Coordinates of C-alpha atoms (C1' of nucleotides) in Angstrom, one line a residue:
Chain I
M1 CA 36.9 52.4 31.4
H2 CA 35.9 52.0 28.1
S3 CA 32.3 52.5 29.1
Q4 CA 33.0 55.1 30.7
T5 CA 34.6 57.0 27.8
T6 CA 32.6 56.6 25.0
I7 CA 29.2 58.3 27.8
S8 CA 32.2 60.8 28.6
R9 CA 32.9 61.3 24.9
F10 CA 29.5 62.3 23.8
P11 CA 28.6 66.2 25.8
S12 CA 31.5 67.5 23.6
L13 CA 30.2 65.7 20.2
L14 CA 26.0 66.4 20.7
T15 CA 26.7 70.1 19.1
Q16 CA 24.8 70.7 16.4
T17 CA 28.1 70.0 13.7
H18 CA 29.0 66.7 16.1
F19 CA 25.6 64.9 15.2
E20 CA 26.9 63.2 12.0
S21 CA 29.9 62.0 13.8
L22 CA 27.6 60.5 16.3
I23 CA 24.7 59.0 13.8
S24 CA 27.4 57.7 11.4
F25 CA 29.2 56.0 15.2
I26 CA 25.7 54.5 15.6
K27 CA 25.8 53.0 11.9
S28 CA 29.3 51.9 12.3
T29 CA 29.6 50.3 15.5
T30 CA 29.4 46.7 16.5
K31 CA 29.2 46.5 20.2
T32 CA 26.4 46.0 22.0
T33 CA 27.7 48.0 24.9
Q34 CA 29.1 50.8 23.5
L35 CA 25.0 50.5 21.5
L36 CA 23.6 50.3 25.1
E37 CA 25.4 53.4 26.5
I38 CA 24.1 55.7 23.3
H39 CA 20.5 54.1 23.8
A40 CA 21.1 55.1 27.6
Y41 CA 22.0 58.6 27.0
L42 CA 19.6 59.3 23.6
L43 CA 16.4 58.6 26.1
R44 CA 18.2 60.3 28.9
T45 CA 18.4 63.6 26.7
S46 CA 15.4 63.1 24.5
L47 CA 17.3 63.0 21.9
F48 CA 15.9 59.6 20.8
Q49 CA 12.4 60.9 20.0
N50 CA 14.4 62.6 16.5
T51 CA 14.5 60.1 14.0
T52 CA 17.6 61.6 12.9
F53 CA 18.8 59.0 15.6
S54 CA 16.1 56.5 16.4
V55 CA 16.4 55.3 12.3
P56 CA 20.2 54.2 12.4
F57 CA 19.6 53.1 16.2
L58 CA 16.8 51.0 15.2
N59 CA 18.5 49.9 11.7
R60 CA 21.6 48.7 13.5
I61 CA 20.7 46.7 15.9
S62 CA 18.0 45.5 14.3
L63 CA 20.2 44.0 11.0
P64 CA 22.9 41.4 11.5
P65 CA 25.7 41.3 12.6
L66 CA 23.9 41.8 15.3
Q67 CA 20.3 41.8 14.6
N68 CA 18.3 41.2 17.8
L69 CA 14.7 41.3 18.0
T70 CA 13.6 41.5 20.8
Y71 CA 16.3 44.4 21.6
S72 CA 14.8 45.7 18.2
L73 CA 11.2 45.2 19.5
R74 CA 11.5 46.9 23.5
T75 CA 13.7 50.0 21.6
F76 CA 11.1 49.7 19.1
S77 CA 8.2 50.5 21.5
Q78 CA 9.6 53.2 23.7
I79 CA 9.2 55.5 20.7
S80 CA 6.4 57.7 21.4
R81 CA 5.7 58.6 18.0
P82 CA 6.8 56.4 15.0
I83 CA 6.7 56.8 11.7
V84 CA 6.4 54.1 8.4
T85 CA 10.3 54.1 8.7
H86 CA 10.3 52.3 12.0
Y87 CA 7.6 50.4 11.9
N88 CA 9.7 49.2 7.9
T89 CA 11.9 48.2 10.3
I90 CA 10.5 46.4 12.3
I91 CA 8.4 44.7 9.5
R92 CA 12.2 43.7 8.4
A93 CA 13.1 41.8 11.7
Y94 CA 10.3 39.5 11.5
A95 CA 10.6 39.2 8.1
M96 CA 14.6 37.8 8.7
S97 CA 13.1 36.0 11.7
K98 CA 11.5 33.0 12.8
Y99 CA 8.3 34.7 13.2
P100 CA 7.8 35.5 9.8
E101 CA 4.2 35.8 10.2
K102 CA 4.3 38.3 12.6
G103 CA 5.6 41.2 10.6
F104 CA 2.8 41.0 8.7
Y105 CA 0.4 41.6 12.6
V106 CA 2.6 45.2 12.9
Y107 CA 1.6 45.8 9.1
R108 CA -2.2 45.7 9.5
D109 CA -1.5 47.6 13.2
M110 CA 0.4 50.1 11.3
M111 CA -2.1 50.8 9.1
R112 CA -5.6 50.6 11.6
K113 CA -3.6 53.4 13.1
G114 CA -3.3 55.7 9.9
K115 CA -0.2 55.9 9.2
S116 CA 0.0 55.1 5.4
S117 CA 2.6 52.4 3.9
N118 CA 4.9 52.7 1.2
S119 CA 6.4 50.6 -0.9
Q120 CA 9.4 49.2 1.1
S121 CA 6.7 48.7 3.4
L122 CA 5.1 46.6 1.2
S123 CA 8.0 45.2 0.3
F124 CA 8.9 44.0 4.0
V125 CA 5.3 42.5 4.1
T126 CA 6.3 40.4 1.4
K127 CA 8.7 38.9 2.1
C128 CA 7.2 38.2 5.7
C129 CA 4.9 35.9 3.0
T130 CA 7.2 34.1 1.3
K131 CA 9.2 33.5 4.2
G132 CA 6.2 32.8 6.3
C133 CA 4.2 30.5 3.8
S134 CA 1.4 32.7 3.5
V135 CA 0.0 31.8 0.7
F136 CA -3.5 34.2 1.8
G137 CA -1.8 37.1 2.8
G138 CA 0.1 37.3 0.1
L139 CA -2.0 37.8 -2.4
Q140 CA -3.6 40.4 -0.3
V141 CA -0.4 42.4 -0.9
H142 CA -0.2 42.0 -4.5
A143 CA -3.6 43.2 -4.6
R144 CA -2.8 46.8 -2.8
I145 CA 0.4 46.6 -5.0
L146 CA -2.0 47.3 -7.4
R147 CA -4.3 49.5 -5.6
Y148 CA -1.6 51.9 -4.7
G149 CA -0.3 52.3 -8.0
Y150 CA 3.5 50.4 -7.5
C151 CA 3.5 48.4 -10.2
S152 CA 5.8 49.7 -12.0
D153 CA 8.5 49.7 -8.7
T154 CA 11.4 46.6 -10.2
L155 CA 11.9 46.4 -6.7
L156 CA 8.5 45.8 -5.1
L157 CA 7.2 43.3 -8.4
T158 CA 11.1 41.1 -7.7
T159 CA 10.6 40.6 -4.2
L160 CA 6.6 39.8 -4.9
M161 CA 8.2 37.6 -7.8
E162 CA 10.1 35.5 -4.9
F163 CA 6.7 35.3 -3.2
Y164 CA 5.1 33.6 -5.8
S165 CA 7.9 31.1 -7.0
G166 CA 8.9 30.4 -3.6
G167 CA 5.0 28.9 -2.9
G168 CA 5.6 26.9 -6.6
K169 CA 3.2 29.6 -8.2
G170 CA 6.0 29.5 -10.5
D171 CA 3.3 30.4 -13.2
D172 CA 2.1 33.3 -11.3
A173 CA 5.8 34.4 -10.6
C174 CA 6.2 34.6 -14.3
K175 CA 3.2 36.5 -15.6
V176 CA 4.1 38.8 -12.7
F177 CA 7.8 39.2 -14.4
D178 CA 5.9 39.6 -17.5
E179 CA 3.8 42.8 -16.9
M180 CA 6.5 44.5 -15.6
P181 CA 7.3 48.0 -17.4
Q182 CA 11.0 47.9 -16.5
R183 CA 13.1 45.2 -16.1
D184 CA 16.8 44.9 -14.4
T185 CA 19.5 42.0 -14.3
V186 CA 18.1 41.1 -10.9
A187 CA 14.4 40.7 -11.9
W188 CA 15.9 38.2 -14.7
N189 CA 18.4 36.2 -12.1
V190 CA 14.5 35.8 -10.1
L191 CA 13.2 34.4 -12.9
V192 CA 16.5 31.8 -13.3
S193 CA 15.7 30.9 -9.8
C194 CA 12.1 30.4 -10.0
Y195 CA 12.3 27.9 -13.5
T196 CA 15.0 26.2 -11.2
R197 CA 12.8 25.9 -8.3
N198 CA 9.6 24.6 -10.1
G199 CA 11.1 22.2 -12.3
K200 CA 11.1 23.7 -16.0
T201 CA 14.8 24.2 -15.7
R202 CA 15.6 24.6 -19.5
D203 CA 13.8 27.2 -19.4
A204 CA 16.3 28.4 -17.2
L205 CA 18.6 28.2 -19.6
D206 CA 16.7 29.6 -22.4
V207 CA 16.5 33.0 -19.9
F208 CA 20.3 32.9 -19.9
D209 CA 19.7 34.2 -24.1
R210 CA 16.4 35.8 -24.1
M211 CA 18.0 38.7 -21.1
Q212 CA 20.8 39.8 -23.5
R213 CA 18.4 40.4 -26.5
G214 CA 16.4 43.2 -27.3
E215 CA 16.4 46.4 -26.7
H216 CA 15.7 46.1 -23.3
G217 CA 18.7 43.5 -22.5
C218 CA 20.4 43.0 -19.3
D219 CA 24.1 41.8 -18.7
P220 CA 24.5 38.9 -16.7
D221 CA 25.8 39.1 -14.3
D222 CA 27.7 37.0 -11.2
V223 CA 24.4 35.5 -9.8
T224 CA 23.1 34.8 -12.9
C225 CA 26.0 32.5 -14.0
L226 CA 25.9 31.1 -10.5
L227 CA 22.0 30.2 -11.4
V228 CA 22.5 29.5 -15.1
L229 CA 25.7 27.1 -13.8
Q230 CA 22.8 25.3 -11.1
A231 CA 20.5 25.1 -13.7
C232 CA 23.2 23.7 -16.1
S233 CA 24.0 20.9 -13.7
N234 CA 20.3 20.0 -12.9
M235 CA 20.5 19.5 -16.6
C236 CA 23.6 17.6 -17.4
A237 CA 24.5 20.6 -19.6
F238 CA 27.3 20.4 -20.4
E239 CA 28.2 22.7 -23.8
F240 CA 25.7 24.5 -22.2
G241 CA 27.5 25.0 -19.4
E242 CA 30.8 26.2 -21.0
R243 CA 29.6 28.7 -22.2
V244 CA 28.3 30.3 -19.4
H245 CA 32.6 29.1 -18.4
R246 CA 33.2 31.6 -21.4
Y247 CA 31.0 34.0 -20.4
V248 CA 32.9 34.4 -17.1
K249 CA 36.1 34.4 -18.2
D250 CA 35.2 37.2 -20.8
H251 CA 33.4 39.2 -17.9
G252 CA 36.0 38.9 -15.2
Y253 CA 34.2 37.0 -13.1
S254 CA 37.2 33.8 -12.9
H255 CA 38.4 34.9 -10.6
A256 CA 34.8 34.5 -8.0
L257 CA 35.7 31.9 -5.6
N258 CA 31.3 31.3 -5.9
I259 CA 31.5 30.8 -9.4
C260 CA 34.2 28.4 -9.5
N261 CA 33.3 26.7 -6.5
S262 CA 29.7 25.8 -9.4
L263 CA 32.0 25.4 -12.3
V264 CA 33.8 23.1 -10.5
A265 CA 29.9 21.9 -9.5
M266 CA 28.6 21.9 -13.4
Y267 CA 31.5 19.9 -14.7
S268 CA 31.0 17.2 -12.2
K269 CA 27.5 16.8 -12.3
C270 CA 27.6 16.9 -16.7
G271 CA 29.8 14.1 -16.0
Q272 CA 33.1 16.2 -16.8
L273 CA 35.5 15.2 -14.2
D274 CA 39.3 16.5 -16.1
K275 CA 37.3 20.1 -16.5
A276 CA 36.2 19.8 -12.8
Y277 CA 39.3 18.9 -12.3
E278 CA 41.0 21.3 -14.1
V279 CA 38.6 24.1 -12.6
F280 CA 39.4 23.4 -9.0
Q281 CA 43.3 22.9 -9.4
E282 CA 43.2 26.8 -10.9
I283 CA 41.3 27.5 -8.0
P284 CA 43.8 29.6 -5.6
N285 CA 42.0 29.8 -2.5
K286 CA 40.4 26.4 -2.2
D287 CA 37.2 26.9 1.3
V288 CA 35.8 23.6 2.4
V289 CA 32.9 24.1 -0.4
S290 CA 35.7 23.8 -3.3
W291 CA 37.1 20.3 -1.9
T292 CA 33.5 19.4 -0.8
A293 CA 32.8 20.1 -4.8
M294 CA 35.7 18.2 -5.7
I295 CA 35.2 15.4 -3.5
S296 CA 31.7 15.2 -4.3
G297 CA 32.6 14.9 -8.2
F298 CA 34.7 11.9 -7.4
A299 CA 31.6 10.6 -5.6
S300 CA 29.2 10.4 -7.6
N301 CA 31.4 9.8 -10.6
G302 CA 32.4 5.8 -9.1
R303 CA 35.6 7.1 -7.9
G304 CA 35.7 6.7 -4.1
R305 CA 39.7 6.2 -3.5
E306 CA 39.8 9.4 -6.0
A307 CA 37.1 11.0 -3.5
I308 CA 39.6 10.0 -0.2
N309 CA 42.1 11.1 -1.3
V310 CA 41.2 14.1 -2.3
F311 CA 40.0 14.7 1.7
R312 CA 43.6 13.7 2.8
E313 CA 44.9 16.5 1.0
M314 CA 42.1 19.0 2.8
Q315 CA 43.2 17.9 5.9
R316 CA 46.9 19.1 4.8
M317 CA 46.3 22.4 3.8
G318 CA 44.5 22.7 7.2
I319 CA 40.9 23.4 5.8
S320 CA 38.0 21.8 8.0
P321 CA 35.7 19.4 6.3
D322 CA 32.5 20.1 7.4
E323 CA 28.7 18.2 7.9
Q324 CA 28.6 18.3 3.4
T325 CA 31.9 17.5 3.2
F326 CA 30.8 13.7 4.9
T327 CA 28.0 13.5 3.2
A328 CA 30.1 14.1 0.0
L329 CA 33.0 11.1 1.2
L330 CA 30.2 9.0 2.3
S331 CA 28.6 9.3 -0.5
G332 CA 31.5 8.2 -2.5
C333 CA 32.3 5.8 -0.2
S334 CA 28.8 3.5 -1.0
H335 CA 28.8 4.2 -4.6
S336 CA 32.3 2.5 -4.7
G337 CA 31.5 -0.5 -2.2
L338 CA 34.7 1.1 0.1
L339 CA 32.4 -0.8 3.7
D340 CA 35.6 -0.5 6.0
E341 CA 36.3 2.7 4.9
G342 CA 33.0 4.2 5.2
R343 CA 32.5 2.9 8.2
S344 CA 35.9 4.3 9.4
I345 CA 34.8 7.7 7.6
F346 CA 31.8 7.5 10.0
D347 CA 33.6 6.6 12.9
H348 CA 36.3 9.5 13.0
M349 CA 33.8 12.1 11.2
Q350 CA 31.7 11.8 15.4
R351 CA 35.7 11.3 17.2
E352 CA 37.7 13.4 15.6
F353 CA 35.2 16.2 14.9
G354 CA 33.1 16.1 17.0
L355 CA 30.0 15.9 13.8
V356 CA 26.6 14.4 15.2
P357 CA 25.5 12.5 11.9
N358 CA 22.7 13.2 10.8
I359 CA 20.2 11.9 8.7
H360 CA 22.2 12.3 5.2
H361 CA 24.8 11.0 6.9
Y362 CA 22.9 7.9 8.0
G363 CA 21.4 7.8 4.4
C364 CA 25.3 6.9 2.9
V365 CA 25.3 4.4 5.1
V366 CA 22.8 2.4 4.9
D367 CA 23.3 2.3 0.8
L368 CA 27.0 1.6 1.9
M369 CA 25.1 -1.9 3.8
G370 CA 22.4 -2.6 1.9
R371 CA 24.7 -2.9 -1.5
V372 CA 27.0 -5.3 0.5
G373 CA 24.5 -6.9 0.9
L374 CA 23.9 -6.2 4.6
V375 CA 20.3 -5.2 4.5
E376 CA 19.1 -6.2 7.8
D377 CA 22.7 -4.8 9.6
A378 CA 20.9 -1.6 7.5
Y379 CA 17.6 -2.1 9.1
E380 CA 19.0 -1.9 12.5
L381 CA 21.1 0.8 12.2
I382 CA 17.7 2.9 11.2
I383 CA 16.1 2.0 13.9
S384 CA 18.5 3.1 15.9
M385 CA 19.2 6.7 14.9
K386 CA 18.9 9.6 17.1
C387 CA 17.0 11.2 14.8
K388 CA 13.4 10.3 13.2
P389 CA 14.2 8.1 10.0
D390 CA 12.5 9.5 6.9
A391 CA 10.7 8.8 3.7
T392 CA 14.0 8.7 1.2
I393 CA 15.6 6.9 4.0
W394 CA 14.2 3.9 3.9
R395 CA 13.2 3.6 0.2
T396 CA 17.2 3.2 0.3
L397 CA 16.4 0.8 2.0
L398 CA 14.0 -0.7 0.1
G399 CA 16.5 -1.1 -3.2
A400 CA 18.9 -2.4 -2.0
C401 CA 16.2 -5.1 -0.5
K402 CA 15.1 -5.4 -4.6
V403 CA 18.3 -5.8 -5.5
H404 CA 19.3 -8.8 -2.4
G405 CA 15.7 -10.3 -3.3
N406 CA 14.5 -9.6 -0.3
L407 CA 10.5 -9.7 0.7
T408 CA 10.3 -10.0 3.7
L409 CA 12.2 -7.1 4.8
G410 CA 10.8 -5.4 1.5
E411 CA 7.4 -5.8 3.3
R412 CA 8.1 -4.7 6.4
V413 CA 9.7 -0.9 4.9
I414 CA 6.5 -0.7 3.1
E415 CA 4.8 -0.9 6.1
R416 CA 7.3 2.1 7.0
L417 CA 6.5 4.0 5.0
I418 CA 2.7 3.8 5.0
E419 CA 3.1 4.7 8.4
L420 CA 4.7 8.0 7.3
K421 CA 1.9 8.0 4.9
A422 CA 4.7 9.0 2.1
Q423 CA 4.6 5.5 0.3
E424 CA 5.1 6.5 -3.8
A425 CA 4.1 5.1 -7.2
G426 CA 8.1 4.1 -7.2
D427 CA 7.9 2.6 -3.9
Y428 CA 5.7 0.3 -5.0
I429 CA 7.2 -0.2 -8.5
L430 CA 10.0 -1.7 -5.8
L431 CA 8.4 -4.2 -4.0
L432 CA 6.2 -5.6 -7.1
N433 CA 9.8 -6.3 -8.5
I434 CA 11.1 -7.7 -5.5
Y435 CA 7.8 -10.0 -6.2
S436 CA 8.6 -11.2 -9.6
S437 CA 12.2 -11.6 -9.6
S438 CA 11.2 -13.5 -7.2
G439 CA 8.2 -16.0 -8.7
N440 CA 6.1 -14.7 -6.6
W441 CA 3.3 -13.9 -9.3
E442 CA -0.1 -14.6 -7.3
K443 CA 1.7 -11.1 -4.7
V444 CA 2.0 -9.4 -8.1
I445 CA -2.1 -9.5 -9.0
E446 CA -2.2 -8.7 -5.3
L447 CA 0.1 -5.6 -5.7
R448 CA -1.6 -4.7 -9.2
K449 CA -5.3 -4.9 -8.1
L450 CA -4.1 -2.9 -4.4
M451 CA -2.3 -0.1 -6.4
K452 CA -5.4 0.2 -9.2
E453 CA -7.5 0.1 -6.0
K454 CA -5.9 3.4 -4.5
G455 CA -5.4 5.0 -8.2
I456 CA -1.6 4.8 -7.3
Q457 CA -0.2 6.2 -11.0
T458 CA 3.4 6.2 -11.8
T459 CA 4.7 9.7 -13.2
P460 CA 6.7 9.5 -15.9
S461 CA 10.2 9.4 -15.7
A462 CA 12.4 11.7 -18.3
S463 CA 15.8 11.4 -19.8
T464 CA 17.3 13.9 -21.3
I465 CA 20.4 14.4 -24.3
E466 CA 22.4 17.5 -25.0
L467 CA 23.0 18.4 -28.6
K468 CA 24.4 21.6 -30.1
G469 CA 23.8 22.8 -26.9
E470 CA 20.1 22.1 -27.0
I471 CA 18.2 19.6 -24.7
H472 CA 16.2 17.0 -25.7
E473 CA 14.0 15.5 -23.4
F474 CA 12.3 12.0 -23.4
K475 CA 9.4 10.4 -21.4
V476 CA 8.5 7.0 -21.1
D477 CA 6.7 5.8 -24.1
D478 CA 7.3 9.4 -26.0
T479 CA 5.5 10.6 -28.4
S480 CA 5.9 14.3 -28.5
H481 CA 9.7 14.5 -30.0
P482 CA 9.4 15.6 -33.3
R483 CA 11.3 12.7 -34.7
I484 CA 10.4 10.5 -32.4
N485 CA 9.1 8.2 -35.2
E486 CA 12.6 7.4 -36.5
V487 CA 13.6 7.4 -32.2
Y488 CA 11.3 4.6 -32.3
E489 CA 13.3 2.5 -35.3
I490 CA 15.7 3.0 -34.8
L491 CA 15.6 1.6 -31.1
D492 CA 13.9 -1.5 -33.0
E493 CA 17.0 -1.8 -35.2
I494 CA 19.4 -1.3 -32.0
E495 CA 17.9 -4.4 -30.0
K496 CA 17.7 -6.6 -33.1
Q497 CA 21.7 -5.7 -33.5
L498 CA 21.8 -6.3 -29.5
K499 CA 19.9 -9.2 -29.2
I500 CA 22.5 -11.1 -32.6
D501 CA 25.0 -10.0 -29.4
G502 CA 23.7 -11.9 -26.4
Y503 CA 21.3 -9.2 -25.4
N504 CA 18.2 -10.1 -23.9
A505 CA 15.8 -7.6 -22.2
E506 CA 15.7 -8.1 -19.1
I507 CA 12.1 -9.7 -17.6
T508 CA 12.5 -9.4 -14.2
D509 CA 12.1 -6.7 -13.2
V510 CA 8.2 -4.8 -14.6
R511 CA 9.2 -3.7 -18.3
L512 CA 5.9 -2.7 -19.9
S513 CA 7.2 0.0 -22.0
Y514 CA 10.0 2.1 -23.3
H515 CA 12.6 3.4 -20.8
S516 CA 13.4 7.2 -21.6
E517 CA 16.5 6.3 -21.1
K518 CA 16.8 4.3 -23.8
L519 CA 14.8 6.9 -26.4
A520 CA 17.5 9.1 -25.2
M521 CA 20.2 6.3 -26.2
A522 CA 18.6 5.2 -29.7
F523 CA 18.2 9.4 -30.0
G524 CA 22.6 9.7 -29.6
V525 CA 22.5 7.2 -31.9
L526 CA 20.3 8.5 -34.9
A527 CA 21.3 12.3 -34.6
T528 CA 25.7 11.6 -33.2
P529 CA 28.0 10.6 -36.3
P530 CA 29.4 7.0 -35.5
G531 CA 31.3 7.1 -32.4
T532 CA 30.1 10.5 -31.0
K533 CA 30.1 10.0 -27.1
I534 CA 26.7 10.2 -25.7
R535 CA 25.3 11.3 -23.1
V536 CA 22.2 11.1 -20.9
A537 CA 20.5 12.5 -18.2
K538 CA 18.1 10.9 -15.9
D539 CA 15.5 11.9 -12.9
L540 CA 14.9 8.7 -11.9
R541 CA 17.9 5.2 -10.8
I542 CA 18.2 3.3 -13.8
C543 CA 17.1 0.1 -14.1
T544 CA 19.0 -3.4 -14.8
D545 CA 17.5 -3.2 -18.4
C546 CA 18.3 -0.5 -19.2
H547 CA 22.0 -0.4 -17.8
N548 CA 22.3 -4.1 -19.4
F549 CA 21.1 -2.1 -22.8
A550 CA 23.8 1.1 -22.6
K551 CA 26.4 -1.6 -22.1
M552 CA 25.4 -3.8 -25.5
L553 CA 25.6 -0.4 -26.8
S554 CA 28.7 0.9 -26.1
A555 CA 30.6 -2.3 -27.4
V556 CA 28.2 -2.8 -29.9
Y557 CA 28.1 0.5 -31.4
S558 CA 32.4 1.4 -30.2
R559 CA 30.1 4.4 -28.5
E560 CA 30.7 5.6 -24.6
V561 CA 27.6 5.8 -23.5
T562 CA 26.9 8.8 -19.8
I563 CA 24.2 8.2 -17.9
R564 CA 23.6 10.8 -14.9
D565 CA 20.7 8.8 -12.9
R566 CA 19.4 10.5 -9.0
T567 CA 22.7 9.7 -7.9
R568 CA 25.3 8.8 -9.9
F569 CA 27.1 8.3 -13.1
H570 CA 27.2 5.4 -15.0
H571 CA 30.1 5.4 -17.7
F572 CA 29.6 3.0 -20.4
R573 CA 32.6 1.3 -22.3
E574 CA 33.0 -1.9 -24.8
G575 CA 31.0 -3.3 -22.7
R576 CA 31.5 -2.6 -20.1
C577 CA 30.5 0.2 -16.8
S578 CA 32.4 2.1 -14.6
C579 CA 30.2 0.8 -11.4
N580 CA 30.6 -2.9 -12.2
D581 CA 27.2 -4.3 -12.2
F582 CA 27.5 -2.4 -8.4
W583 CA 24.2 -0.1 -7.9
Chain P
dT1 C1' 14.5 65.9 5.5
dT2 C1' 19.4 62.6 5.8
dA3 C1' 17.9 56.6 6.7
dG4 C1' 15.3 52.2 4.2
dG5 C1' 13.5 47.2 -0.2
dG6 C1' 14.3 42.3 -4.4
dT7 C1' 18.5 37.5 -6.5
dT8 C1' 23.2 34.4 -5.0
dA9 C1' 28.5 28.2 -5.1
dG10 C1' 29.4 22.3 -2.5

DNA sequence: TTAGGGTTAG
């Protein structure tokens, strides 16, 4: 028996000179059976009470790949006089487990027993608070960090930044960063991720330059590139993304698979499919992430058939698709109105690949049915789902009700959203539009009154446009942009010009103001030479009026216009849109 | 007294 040999090997090893080989054996084995035998042996010989053995042992079983919390706790209880390191290991184990809050109790217990914690203890406890969303705990830890004088411990402070960043307190995270005496690349990286997570994508991009400046500058590493590329994707910052791409090439990161995959995603999300495809083709060992990124790129740019072709190619190459691959594929079908293909893929996914559809898959199919007018069927599908419908899926259906003017179903959907306590300003606006497009003005007035009573305020949506690598942002009825007066002037001029060519502002949609994408487009016309492509990114979905405006603009001003809205791309050219007015 | 902490793609 193998186990017998392992055990019988030890007596000869357990001379003073062979301690190290036993320790390195503990550190390297991944077999639980072997560890159990070593464990029994160490207990029998009382060697287990020696930290030389118990520390690496506890480490081994509490970290991946074994990562066995129950076993770690049992082992911990067998240590008669645990030292700080043992406690730390257990706190870390809890931080990685499903019960992060218990790590805090272990820490408290340790303090009560009169053990003094060290900076690692605080680091792990902070992680527990981050994962367990314990605001109070985290604040307590912060106070302790100050009291114990760990104010120049970069690693500990980085963990603390993560805590604030994860809890939506981006400003506090920045404050910790500002007060750090020394910063390394990881600290800068956490700052980037903090900005991105807290919706300050612009600031995230600025960090890329900021960190390289100054005497205490740090060179961005591969992780920085990943994070910044993500920010570029969010902002549709194509030129900035290209700059990061150059940096990646110059610093020898071009062969890292995760970086290449992010580049594919970034170019796709900036509407630059050719570039995305170029990078994609040059990846030698494409994995499921690479393929999914490419499929998703074609999908969101309204090229559903090509997305399906890439999927077929992927299968020929023997790469198995996963849940996210199907989400990308199905969204491709919905953006291109491929009803039969979508249904067949949805079926195929379950039968051939044994995947259980999740809320995203259902969401795509509901979107697809809604687009082609099968709103009642979509409703039935939501009702029949095995998982609980969320607000997003009802909102998708509500959007379809608006497009197809289905008033009764729209009202039913709003009720569902109210049940979920999830109704937002945007939902009421959609319903308002359903009423107004069917001429139901009494209901419009009634709903307006209700909205006023409930104090529902619309969050202003924003559009961005990139000029020479700089991002310009516009909100509805913007007044903050430095060239806003010129923008309004040119917007009036454009509207006049478009009216001559048949454009009429849409009145069915509730149009009270200058939408942000219009302002951004006008700024594009104002600030770039004739013929330059205009690329705008918007956080919500584009409305019919702005869509018409863009179509006309592309014809009358001979400009290619690309608008990325919340769900997809619209490429306008010579008076037409790639979505064929289907969105 | 050796052990031990932070960021990461679709």
